[in-house]
């Protein structure tokens, strides 16, 4: 039985965020999600939705991800998203919107493993918000299961900033996920 205090949050792996610079991460994420779900663990996917008049449109002049197919989760992850604990739609960077917070509370999660796109924005903000949410949450950023559509420099910047926000030991690789500990009954 999977340790019910841990959750994997897969952030914004949507068609509109997959580019040449971020496509390489999809097979890594598929592997992590498939192993996590096979062990019986909770997985939550997030989907970002932009909207007319948003700060992204107003301040960045960015009007992408306002509808399908850009907002759709990538095809490789659809079978896993269909079996997910939840799919959280959001209009902000972080998983920690009203629905995300309610899920954390109702499931009693204490370890939040975060991966997805983009490391320097939505992945980073989710990890930092987990850190800030309360003393009972421990964030983990899975570096090799995260990427930036803006390229390697943006990814590296996100990892650096995350290590300063949540602690350098909280940045891990997929191979470092303590599968034995996660699957132990607690």
mmCIF file of C-alpha atoms in Angstrom:
data_model
loop_
_atom_site.group_PDB
_atom_site.id
_atom_site.type_symbol
_atom_site.label_atom_id
_atom_site.label_comp_id
_atom_site.label_asym_id
_atom_site.label_seq_id
_atom_site.Cartn_x
_atom_site.Cartn_y
_atom_site.Cartn_z
ATOM 1 C CA UNK A 1 0.000 0.000 0.000
ATOM 2 C CA UNK A 2 1.253 3.472 -0.872
ATOM 3 C CA UNK A 3 2.091 5.962 1.859
ATOM 4 C CA UNK A 4 -1.013 8.152 1.731
ATOM 5 C CA UNK A 5 0.824 11.207 3.060
ATOM 6 C CA UNK A 6 2.663 11.731 -0.251
ATOM 7 C CA UNK A 7 1.295 13.147 -3.491
ATOM 8 C CA UNK A 8 2.824 13.711 -6.917
ATOM 9 C CA UNK A 9 1.747 17.015 -8.486
ATOM 10 C CA UNK A 10 2.301 17.135 -12.255
ATOM 11 C CA UNK A 11 2.240 20.795 -13.204
ATOM 12 C CA UNK A 12 0.935 22.054 -16.560
ATOM 13 C CA UNK A 13 2.230 19.386 -18.944
ATOM 14 C CA UNK A 14 -0.051 20.771 -21.632
ATOM 15 C CA UNK A 15 0.286 21.003 -25.391
ATOM 16 C CA UNK A 16 0.775 24.777 -25.235
ATOM 17 C CA UNK A 17 3.845 24.475 -23.013
ATOM 18 C CA UNK A 18 5.594 21.692 -24.924
ATOM 19 C CA UNK A 19 8.243 22.983 -27.267
ATOM 20 C CA UNK A 20 11.621 21.758 -28.458
ATOM 21 C CA UNK A 21 13.153 22.969 -25.165
ATOM 22 C CA UNK A 22 10.676 21.077 -22.951
ATOM 23 C CA UNK A 23 9.593 18.001 -24.943
ATOM 24 C CA UNK A 24 12.465 15.866 -23.606
ATOM 25 C CA UNK A 25 10.891 15.805 -20.132
ATOM 26 C CA UNK A 26 7.654 14.072 -21.150
ATOM 27 C CA UNK A 27 9.024 10.478 -21.096
ATOM 28 C CA UNK A 28 10.612 11.126 -17.693
ATOM 29 C CA UNK A 29 7.296 12.396 -16.321
ATOM 30 C CA UNK A 30 5.416 9.453 -17.841
ATOM 31 C CA UNK A 31 7.833 7.064 -16.107
ATOM 32 C CA UNK A 32 7.466 8.780 -12.723
ATOM 33 C CA UNK A 33 3.662 8.992 -12.968
ATOM 34 C CA UNK A 34 3.268 5.387 -14.132
ATOM 35 C CA UNK A 35 5.436 4.098 -11.271
ATOM 36 C CA UNK A 36 3.657 6.321 -8.747
ATOM 37 C CA UNK A 37 0.195 5.199 -9.838
ATOM 38 C CA UNK A 38 1.258 1.532 -10.114
ATOM 39 C CA UNK A 39 2.328 1.717 -6.463
ATOM 40 C CA UNK A 40 -1.112 3.091 -5.571
ATOM 41 C CA UNK A 41 -0.090 6.694 -4.909
ATOM 42 C CA UNK A 42 -2.079 9.863 -5.333
ATOM 43 C CA UNK A 43 -1.305 11.914 -8.432
ATOM 44 C CA UNK A 44 -2.731 15.334 -9.205
ATOM 45 C CA UNK A 45 -2.400 17.039 -12.575
ATOM 46 C CA UNK A 46 -2.768 20.777 -13.026
ATOM 47 C CA UNK A 47 -3.903 22.615 -16.134
ATOM 48 C CA UNK A 48 -3.317 26.289 -16.635
ATOM 49 C CA UNK A 49 -6.033 28.322 -18.357
ATOM 50 C CA UNK A 50 -5.326 31.863 -19.513
ATOM 51 C CA UNK A 51 -8.218 34.286 -20.049
ATOM 52 C CA UNK A 52 -8.955 37.634 -21.646
ATOM 53 C CA UNK A 53 -7.787 40.462 -19.429
ATOM 54 C CA UNK A 54 -5.515 38.274 -17.294
ATOM 55 C CA UNK A 55 -2.263 39.689 -15.954
ATOM 56 C CA UNK A 56 -0.473 37.453 -18.462
ATOM 57 C CA UNK A 57 -2.322 39.140 -21.294
ATOM 58 C CA UNK A 58 -2.152 42.612 -19.726
ATOM 59 C CA UNK A 59 1.463 42.616 -18.520
ATOM 60 C CA UNK A 60 3.165 40.057 -20.782
ATOM 61 C CA UNK A 61 0.992 40.580 -23.880
ATOM 62 C CA UNK A 62 0.603 36.776 -23.841
ATOM 63 C CA UNK A 63 -2.757 35.391 -24.957
ATOM 64 C CA UNK A 64 -1.952 31.707 -25.432
ATOM 65 C CA UNK A 65 -3.500 28.749 -23.554
ATOM 66 C CA UNK A 66 -7.032 30.082 -23.702
ATOM 67 C CA UNK A 67 -8.531 26.904 -25.140
ATOM 68 C CA UNK A 68 -8.069 23.444 -26.599
ATOM 69 C CA UNK A 69 -5.800 21.984 -27.923
ATOM 70 C CA UNK A 70 -3.233 24.241 -26.176
ATOM 71 C CA UNK A 71 -4.802 23.671 -22.742
ATOM 72 C CA UNK A 72 -5.044 19.876 -23.154
ATOM 73 C CA UNK A 73 -2.739 17.616 -21.180
ATOM 74 C CA UNK A 74 -0.260 15.985 -23.583
ATOM 75 C CA UNK A 75 -1.457 12.751 -25.175
ATOM 76 C CA UNK A 76 1.204 10.613 -23.474
ATOM 77 C CA UNK A 77 -0.190 11.527 -20.041
ATOM 78 C CA UNK A 78 -3.942 11.340 -20.790
ATOM 79 C CA UNK A 79 -4.284 7.694 -19.618
ATOM 80 C CA UNK A 80 -2.683 8.658 -16.296
ATOM 81 C CA UNK A 81 -4.667 11.873 -15.948
ATOM 82 C CA UNK A 82 -7.847 9.837 -16.427
ATOM 83 C CA UNK A 83 -6.853 7.751 -13.369
ATOM 84 C CA UNK A 84 -5.544 10.696 -11.329
ATOM 85 C CA UNK A 85 -6.762 11.603 -7.878
ATOM 86 C CA UNK A 86 -7.686 14.983 -9.362
ATOM 87 C CA UNK A 87 -7.085 17.347 -12.252
ATOM 88 C CA UNK A 88 -6.918 20.888 -10.917
ATOM 89 C CA UNK A 89 -7.680 23.699 -13.340
ATOM 90 C CA UNK A 90 -6.054 27.006 -12.448
ATOM 91 C CA UNK A 91 -5.616 30.561 -13.669
ATOM 92 C CA UNK A 92 -2.566 31.249 -11.475
ATOM 93 C CA UNK A 93 0.964 29.858 -11.362
ATOM 94 C CA UNK A 94 0.490 27.530 -8.401
ATOM 95 C CA UNK A 95 -1.383 24.324 -7.641
ATOM 96 C CA UNK A 96 -2.296 26.015 -4.345
ATOM 97 C CA UNK A 97 -5.528 27.615 -5.450
ATOM 98 C CA UNK A 98 -8.762 27.004 -3.529
ATOM 99 C CA UNK A 99 -9.234 23.514 -5.011
ATOM 100 C CA UNK A 100 -5.593 22.514 -4.491
ATOM 101 C CA UNK A 101 -5.617 23.622 -0.855
ATOM 102 C CA UNK A 102 -8.868 21.714 -0.256
ATOM 103 C CA UNK A 103 -7.286 18.561 -1.729
ATOM 104 C CA UNK A 104 -4.223 18.856 0.517
ATOM 105 C CA UNK A 105 -6.438 19.257 3.565
ATOM 106 C CA UNK A 106 -8.880 16.479 2.720
ATOM 107 C CA UNK A 107 -6.167 13.928 1.880
ATOM 108 C CA UNK A 108 -3.778 14.903 4.654
ATOM 109 C CA UNK A 109 -0.776 15.018 2.341
ATOM 110 C CA UNK A 110 2.496 16.006 3.993
ATOM 111 C CA UNK A 111 4.995 15.380 1.170
ATOM 112 C CA UNK A 112 4.379 17.215 -2.105
ATOM 113 C CA UNK A 113 6.535 15.949 -5.009
ATOM 114 C CA UNK A 114 6.409 18.474 -7.848
ATOM 115 C CA UNK A 115 7.366 18.093 -11.506
ATOM 116 C CA UNK A 116 6.264 19.510 -14.847
ATOM 117 C CA UNK A 117 6.526 22.638 -16.962
ATOM 118 C CA UNK A 118 7.861 25.322 -16.417
ATOM 119 C CA UNK A 119 10.527 24.936 -13.762
ATOM 120 C CA UNK A 120 11.082 28.678 -13.279
ATOM 121 C CA UNK A 121 7.418 29.585 -12.944
ATOM 122 C CA UNK A 122 4.549 27.189 -12.180
ATOM 123 C CA UNK A 123 6.707 24.330 -10.850
ATOM 124 C CA UNK A 124 8.751 26.745 -8.714
ATOM 125 C CA UNK A 125 5.666 28.566 -7.406
ATOM 126 C CA UNK A 126 3.969 25.297 -6.463
ATOM 127 C CA UNK A 127 7.050 24.076 -4.563
ATOM 128 C CA UNK A 128 7.454 27.428 -2.775
ATOM 129 C CA UNK A 129 3.756 27.585 -1.914
ATOM 130 C CA UNK A 130 3.981 24.057 -0.445
ATOM 131 C CA UNK A 131 6.874 25.307 1.698
ATOM 132 C CA UNK A 132 4.881 28.384 2.758
ATOM 133 C CA UNK A 133 1.558 26.605 3.245
ATOM 134 C CA UNK A 134 2.408 25.252 6.663
ATOM 135 C CA UNK A 135 4.922 23.466 8.792
ATOM 136 C CA UNK A 136 3.344 20.102 8.006
ATOM 137 C CA UNK A 137 4.158 20.170 4.257
ATOM 138 C CA UNK A 138 7.484 19.115 2.775
ATOM 139 C CA UNK A 139 8.048 20.079 -0.878
ATOM 140 C CA UNK A 140 10.251 18.077 -3.244
ATOM 141 C CA UNK A 141 11.117 19.341 -6.732
ATOM 142 C CA UNK A 142 11.951 16.542 -9.173
ATOM 143 C CA UNK A 143 14.549 18.291 -11.324
ATOM 144 C CA UNK A 144 14.872 15.839 -14.214
ATOM 145 C CA UNK A 145 11.074 15.531 -14.449
ATOM 146 C CA UNK A 146 10.770 19.292 -14.883
ATOM 147 C CA UNK A 147 11.684 21.551 -17.796
ATOM 148 C CA UNK A 148 11.179 25.014 -19.180
ATOM 149 C CA UNK A 149 9.735 25.870 -22.582
ATOM 150 C CA UNK A 150 12.100 28.875 -22.393
ATOM 151 C CA UNK A 151 15.137 26.571 -22.436
ATOM 152 C CA UNK A 152 17.835 25.169 -20.195
ATOM 153 C CA UNK A 153 18.950 28.517 -18.739
ATOM 154 C CA UNK A 154 15.413 29.210 -17.459
ATOM 155 C CA UNK A 155 15.169 25.658 -16.057
ATOM 156 C CA UNK A 156 18.526 26.040 -14.299
ATOM 157 C CA UNK A 157 17.472 29.410 -12.883
ATOM 158 C CA UNK A 158 14.274 27.847 -11.547
ATOM 159 C CA UNK A 159 16.206 25.039 -9.875
ATOM 160 C CA UNK A 160 18.651 27.513 -8.329
ATOM 161 C CA UNK A 161 15.882 29.724 -6.977
ATOM 162 C CA UNK A 162 13.944 26.681 -5.717
ATOM 163 C CA UNK A 163 16.992 25.449 -3.814
ATOM 164 C CA UNK A 164 17.222 28.861 -2.129
ATOM 165 C CA UNK A 165 13.487 28.882 -1.304
ATOM 166 C CA UNK A 166 12.828 25.293 -0.215
ATOM 167 C CA UNK A 167 16.330 23.984 0.554
ATOM 168 C CA UNK A 168 18.982 22.356 -1.622
ATOM 169 C CA UNK A 169 18.200 18.861 -0.293
ATOM 170 C CA UNK A 170 14.622 19.226 -1.560
ATOM 171 C CA UNK A 171 15.804 19.195 -5.191
ATOM 172 C CA UNK A 172 15.944 15.563 -6.298
ATOM 173 C CA UNK A 173 16.122 13.429 -9.424
ATOM 174 C CA UNK A 174 13.477 10.844 -10.319
ATOM 175 C CA UNK A 175 15.953 8.085 -9.400
ATOM 176 C CA UNK A 176 16.199 9.619 -5.898
ATOM 177 C CA UNK A 177 12.497 9.293 -5.122
ATOM 178 C CA UNK A 178 12.400 7.048 -2.046
ATOM 179 C CA UNK A 179 10.073 4.494 -3.629
ATOM 180 C CA UNK A 180 10.535 1.995 -0.796
ATOM 181 C CA UNK A 181 9.646 4.620 1.813
ATOM 182 C CA UNK A 182 6.717 5.893 -0.251
ATOM 183 C CA UNK A 183 5.254 2.432 -0.640
ATOM 184 C CA UNK A 184 5.675 1.502 3.022
ATOM 185 C CA UNK A 185 2.513 1.430 5.061
ATOM 186 C CA UNK A 186 2.622 4.121 7.716
#
